[in-house]
Amino acid sequence: MTSYTPEVTGSGLRASVQRVGGYLASMVMPNIGAFIAWGLITALFIPTGWLPNAHIAELVGPMIKILLPLLIGYTGGRLVHGQRGAVVGAVATMGIVIGADVPMFLGAMLIGPLTAYLLKLWDGRIENRVRPGFEMLVDNFSAGIIGGAMAVGGLYGIGPVVQWLTRQAGHGVDWLVGHDALPLTSLVVEPAKVLFLNNAINHGVLGPLGVAEAAEKGKSVLFMIESNPGPGLGLLLAFFLFGPRSLRPSAPAAIIVQFLGGIHEIYFPYVLMKPKLILAMICGGAAGVGTFMITGAGLVATPSPGSIFAYMAVTPKGGHFGVLLGIVIAAAVTFAVASVLLGFGRGEPAEEATGPDEETIVNPDETHDAAVKLSRQEA
């Protein structure tokens, strides 16, 4: 499995958080291609996309609610217990995605590795205790029983817990909005977003409140709290310049999907990989909201998807300056803070040069002597 974070040493709180973030990244980042595929299909073919197509758009829901969580659960299980762990991790993940109203990425990150770990414990207990000829029978039935039991447990256990977390995040945002503390909403919105609770907060809380305000005032800043594409742009730019070298080539495609296509989910795995970057997202989000408030910016409807083009389409006449300024400032603040947290790339090991392109330091005198010797031999 490819390592997406530097090796962590030590046993303090910071090291523990880095290990957790690295493990979450190891579950999500190998599947980033699937996220990009889903993002492109969504940006192109949903009713508000570039090429609306109702038949193709039917892929959007099953992919984000079933396929992507299954891939995460499968990968998490494989990290713990190889192929057997991957299989039971995927089986258990099905239990939490069925009937869920929100994408169960967080649940998949929990139940996939947990199920694989239980199977690993079982395999360790029965190792060298099964009679010859019965190994396959015992292995298959044990995997089926543990995977099936965890699927049922996820349906009634982990699934409801994630649903509860979604509701609590919505209540927190609602309280902050009600107390006129809009910039502080980023303290709740940004962490909730990277746990893939963005749609629940935007469409479940901010959207309805924004519609009511827009009906009264003609525009609303509430439409821009969660959907601002600026923080995601700033984060991905920082990753492109200063992130892990193995991931830098993926940043430009992610920027296209996020900023131009409006699919913010594409950058969430980058934050999960390095949890400290949530501070950059909070700072950028708060700076954007503060700018919107100072300039009196607002939108007439929810930008869906949250791309720069959708923003321009629902900006009232004469209000483009404030909207664009808020996006630019949010991107700049996020980029600056994320760059500092990434150490401006100083902690990333340089790529090793190999093959004919490898540079070596050569003594000029030795080179001259070797050339003279070679010419004498040819003569």
XYZ file of C-alpha atoms in Angstrom:
379
model
C 0.000 0.000 0.000
C 1.342 3.416 -0.960
C 2.282 5.638 1.951
C 0.631 9.058 1.694
C 2.135 10.607 4.804
C 5.654 10.631 6.225
C 6.399 8.007 8.861
C 5.274 9.253 12.272
C 7.514 8.856 15.281
C 6.767 9.481 18.937
C 3.795 8.732 21.130
C 2.318 12.135 21.999
C -1.070 13.564 21.080
C 0.253 15.153 17.911
C 1.787 11.876 16.742
C -1.441 10.022 17.516
C -3.506 12.484 15.484
C -1.043 12.211 12.596
C -1.277 8.421 12.660
C -5.065 8.543 12.586
C -5.005 11.021 9.725
C -2.509 8.923 7.812
C -4.627 5.826 8.275
C -7.759 7.612 7.082
C -5.816 8.824 4.057
C -4.679 5.279 3.307
C -8.326 4.264 3.081
C -9.469 7.163 0.908
C -6.578 8.265 -1.293
C -6.187 4.979 -3.235
C -9.779 5.530 -4.369
C -9.344 9.161 -5.428
C -9.842 8.164 -9.066
C -13.343 6.951 -8.208
C -14.074 10.277 -6.504
C -12.928 12.151 -9.608
C -15.080 9.915 -11.828
C -18.110 10.593 -9.652
C -17.333 14.314 -9.564
C -17.070 14.567 -13.349
C -20.335 12.666 -13.886
C -22.061 14.880 -11.327
C -20.705 18.150 -12.713
C -21.632 17.228 -16.277
C -24.932 15.375 -16.172
C -27.052 16.470 -13.196
C -29.961 18.824 -14.073
C -27.857 21.881 -13.194
C -24.704 20.506 -14.855
C -23.046 21.353 -18.149
C -24.649 18.555 -20.185
C -27.858 17.605 -18.361
C -28.814 13.997 -18.964
C -31.354 12.386 -16.676
C -30.408 8.828 -17.632
C -26.679 9.250 -17.008
C -27.374 11.278 -13.864
C -28.902 8.140 -12.327
C -25.305 7.067 -11.660
C -24.724 9.931 -9.226
C -26.756 8.718 -6.255
C -25.671 5.039 -6.208
C -22.030 5.974 -6.723
C -21.770 8.335 -3.748
C -24.084 6.400 -1.431
C -22.963 2.844 -2.249
C -19.894 2.545 -4.485
C -17.586 5.037 -2.787
C -18.322 3.893 0.802
C -17.863 0.266 -0.316
C -14.473 1.098 -1.813
C -13.424 2.806 1.413
C -14.637 -0.085 3.568
C -12.911 -2.569 1.240
C -9.619 -0.647 1.329
C -9.755 -0.203 5.115
C -10.333 -3.920 5.597
C -7.449 -4.758 3.300
C -5.099 -2.552 5.276
C -5.873 -4.554 8.402
C -6.085 -8.137 7.152
C -5.295 -8.412 3.475
C -7.809 -9.750 0.975
C -9.926 -11.542 3.588
C -10.186 -8.307 5.535
C -11.108 -6.418 2.368
C -14.003 -8.793 1.627
C -15.538 -8.651 5.106
C -14.964 -4.889 5.236
C -17.020 -4.435 2.073
C -19.746 -6.780 3.323
C -20.026 -4.937 6.628
C -20.121 -1.562 4.860
C -23.261 -2.607 3.002
C -25.043 -2.679 6.338
C -24.516 1.028 6.940
C -25.156 2.326 3.413
C -28.563 0.676 3.056
C -31.265 3.125 3.969
C -28.859 5.955 4.820
C -29.859 9.495 3.889
C -26.256 10.754 3.762
C -23.095 9.232 2.264
C -21.630 6.902 4.882
C -17.949 7.608 4.345
C -17.284 8.082 8.042
C -19.160 4.901 8.862
C -17.200 2.975 6.222
C -13.927 4.187 7.738
C -15.041 2.749 11.071
C -16.727 -0.519 10.214
C -14.396 -1.712 7.439
C -11.197 -1.864 9.520
C -13.104 -2.993 12.632
C -14.630 -5.996 10.870
C -11.282 -6.944 9.361
C -9.667 -6.716 12.796
C -12.254 -9.069 14.291
C -11.609 -11.554 11.503
C -7.875 -11.205 12.067
C -8.338 -12.036 15.754
C -10.399 -15.098 14.830
C -7.849 -16.315 12.312
C -5.117 -15.942 14.911
C -7.052 -18.010 17.428
C -7.721 -20.951 15.098
C -4.367 -20.938 13.325
C -2.882 -24.458 13.222
C -5.972 -25.841 14.966
C -8.076 -26.772 11.931
C -7.788 -30.285 10.621
C -6.225 -30.641 7.163
C -8.840 -30.437 4.408
C -11.202 -28.196 6.387
C -9.222 -24.963 6.106
C -11.227 -23.505 3.202
C -14.545 -24.451 4.779
C -13.659 -22.831 8.083
C -12.152 -19.726 6.427
C -15.158 -19.106 4.204
C -17.773 -19.642 6.891
C -15.912 -17.569 9.471
C -15.606 -14.665 7.015
C -19.267 -14.972 6.045
C -20.503 -15.082 9.629
C -18.347 -12.195 10.869
C -19.017 -10.039 7.799
C -22.759 -10.690 7.889
C -23.007 -10.078 11.627
C -21.167 -6.769 11.317
C -23.397 -5.733 8.399
C -26.436 -6.200 10.615
C -24.675 -4.462 13.483
C -23.797 -1.545 11.223
C -27.383 -1.240 10.073
C -28.625 -0.846 13.636
C -25.509 0.609 15.284
C -22.978 2.676 13.340
C -25.491 3.915 10.756
C -27.785 5.594 13.300
C -24.768 7.096 15.083
C -23.583 8.810 11.891
C -27.124 10.007 11.217
C -27.176 11.470 14.739
C -23.876 13.263 14.158
C -25.336 14.756 10.988
C -28.343 16.127 12.861
C -26.166 17.561 15.647
C -23.952 19.361 13.142
C -27.059 20.863 11.583
C -28.337 22.007 14.966
C -24.963 23.634 15.714
C -25.012 25.618 12.486
C -28.643 26.611 13.074
C -27.752 27.950 16.530
C -24.832 30.030 15.225
C -26.954 31.483 12.429
C -29.688 32.336 14.894
C -27.194 34.222 17.076
C -25.740 36.294 14.195
C -22.318 34.636 14.494
C -21.954 33.771 10.821
C -18.117 33.654 10.595
C -18.091 31.260 13.556
C -20.240 28.829 11.584
C -17.016 27.746 9.890
C -16.003 26.119 13.190
C -18.816 23.639 12.631
C -19.296 23.670 8.860
C -15.717 23.004 7.742
C -15.032 19.975 10.000
C -18.478 18.600 9.153
C -17.815 19.028 5.433
C -14.672 16.891 5.398
C -16.696 14.152 7.089
C -18.985 14.345 4.038
C -21.862 15.982 5.932
C -21.828 18.994 3.615
C -25.067 18.271 1.773
C -26.957 17.661 4.993
C -25.848 21.019 6.391
C -26.270 22.988 3.181
C -29.577 21.628 1.950
C -30.992 20.664 5.344
C -30.204 23.831 7.321
C -28.629 26.693 5.387
C -30.659 26.274 2.197
C -34.138 26.616 3.763
C -32.993 29.553 5.925
C -31.452 31.199 2.876
C -34.618 30.797 0.820
C -36.645 32.554 3.521
C -34.136 35.420 3.745
C -33.881 35.757 -0.042
C -37.667 35.967 -0.328
C -37.598 38.898 2.082
C -34.397 40.722 1.064
C -33.805 39.493 -2.486
C -30.539 37.724 -1.606
C -28.931 35.768 1.221
C -25.400 35.203 2.466
C -26.476 31.842 3.925
C -26.257 30.277 0.474
C -22.489 30.918 0.507
C -21.408 29.640 3.925
C -20.964 25.995 2.925
C -20.772 26.244 -0.864
C -17.914 28.781 -1.179
C -15.399 27.223 -3.627
C -12.577 29.447 -2.355
C -11.332 27.371 0.624
C -11.146 24.196 -1.458
C -9.226 26.006 -4.187
C -6.724 27.389 -1.679
C -6.172 23.983 -0.088
C -5.604 22.195 -3.395
C -3.193 24.896 -4.576
C -1.208 24.444 -1.360
C -1.161 20.693 -1.931
C -0.021 21.191 -5.504
C 2.953 23.285 -4.416
C 3.842 21.931 -0.979
C 1.977 18.651 -0.411
C 3.364 15.108 -0.552
C 5.168 14.725 -3.863
C 3.259 11.578 -4.744
C -0.024 13.517 -4.597
C 0.943 16.786 -6.282
C 0.111 15.521 -9.800
C -3.469 14.778 -8.685
C -4.133 18.340 -7.496
C -4.762 20.011 -10.900
C -7.500 17.527 -11.818
C -9.027 17.965 -8.367
C -8.989 21.758 -8.814
C -10.905 21.440 -12.077
C -13.514 19.177 -10.507
C -13.830 21.307 -7.365
C -13.594 24.913 -8.535
C -14.993 24.643 -12.038
C -17.246 21.642 -11.509
C -18.387 22.536 -7.997
C -17.836 19.068 -6.503
C -16.271 19.916 -3.145
C -16.083 16.302 -1.991
C -12.977 15.896 -4.137
C -10.783 17.774 -1.639
C -12.112 16.192 1.564
C -9.680 13.227 1.405
C -6.761 15.655 1.233
C -7.826 17.135 4.573
C -8.401 13.699 6.104
C -4.863 12.788 5.123
C -3.469 15.662 7.203
C -6.109 16.553 9.831
C -4.253 19.676 10.947
C -5.287 21.278 7.637
C -8.808 21.631 9.015
C -7.446 24.791 10.670
C -6.730 26.210 7.214
C -10.244 25.371 6.059
C -11.795 27.028 9.114
C -9.697 30.181 8.688
C -10.460 30.387 4.971
C -14.158 29.726 5.440
C -14.462 32.340 8.206
C -12.529 34.903 6.129
C -14.850 34.331 3.192
C -18.014 34.655 5.274
C -16.665 37.787 6.962
C -15.915 39.333 3.577
C -19.403 38.506 2.320
C -20.907 40.210 5.373
C -18.725 43.344 5.090
C -19.453 43.806 1.382
C -23.129 42.948 1.745
C -22.813 40.090 -0.745
C -25.471 37.476 -1.248
C -26.967 35.049 -3.743
C -30.535 34.711 -4.930
C -30.529 30.895 -4.722
C -28.384 27.947 -3.738
C -25.477 27.486 -6.201
C -25.760 23.870 -7.279
C -23.194 22.528 -7.760
C -20.991 24.973 -5.848
C -18.765 26.005 -8.752
C -17.549 29.464 -9.696
C -19.878 29.396 -12.706
C -22.913 28.505 -10.581
C -21.985 31.348 -8.223
C -21.921 33.856 -11.049
C -25.250 32.559 -12.368
C -27.123 33.190 -9.079
C -25.412 36.456 -8.135
C -27.797 39.429 -8.245
C -27.057 42.273 -10.643
C -24.333 44.524 -9.292
C -23.269 42.080 -6.585
C -20.419 40.281 -8.354
C -17.610 42.274 -6.721
C -18.461 41.220 -3.171
C -19.027 37.602 -4.162
C -15.759 37.328 -6.087
C -13.829 39.143 -3.351
C -15.105 36.712 -0.728
C -14.068 33.733 -2.870
C -10.604 35.174 -3.556
C -9.946 36.064 0.094
C -11.156 32.656 1.273
C -8.822 30.959 -1.212
C -5.874 33.189 -0.275
C -6.282 32.704 3.481
C -6.710 28.952 3.130
C -3.674 28.741 0.860
C -1.510 30.777 3.245
C -2.458 28.824 6.370
C -2.269 25.445 4.609
C 1.159 26.310 3.187
C 2.443 27.106 6.667
C 0.974 23.896 8.084
C 2.583 21.926 5.256
C 5.913 23.567 6.063
C 6.132 24.955 2.516
C 7.094 21.475 1.410
C 10.345 21.428 3.382
C 9.412 18.209 5.156
C 8.759 16.334 1.924
C 11.653 14.111 0.793
C 13.129 14.964 -2.590
C 12.372 12.551 -5.406
C 15.256 10.220 -6.049
C 16.689 10.442 -9.555
C 17.260 7.116 -11.244
C 18.327 5.838 -14.631
C 19.905 7.941 -17.344
C 18.497 11.170 -15.902
C 20.364 10.716 -12.620
C 22.726 13.571 -11.877
C 26.168 12.810 -10.468
C 28.968 15.087 -9.355
C 32.066 14.542 -11.473
C 35.599 15.830 -10.946
C 36.592 17.818 -14.095
C 40.205 16.637 -13.877
C 39.154 12.986 -13.714
C 36.900 13.521 -16.715
C 39.764 15.040 -18.709
C 42.168 12.207 -17.795
C 39.601 9.579 -18.781
C 38.995 11.286 -22.130
C 42.764 11.378 -22.898
C 43.133 7.712 -21.962
C 40.204 6.733 -24.184
C 41.601 8.671 -27.152
C 44.983 6.928 -26.782
C 43.291 3.496 -26.746
C 41.341 4.317 -29.898
C 44.529 5.503 -31.573
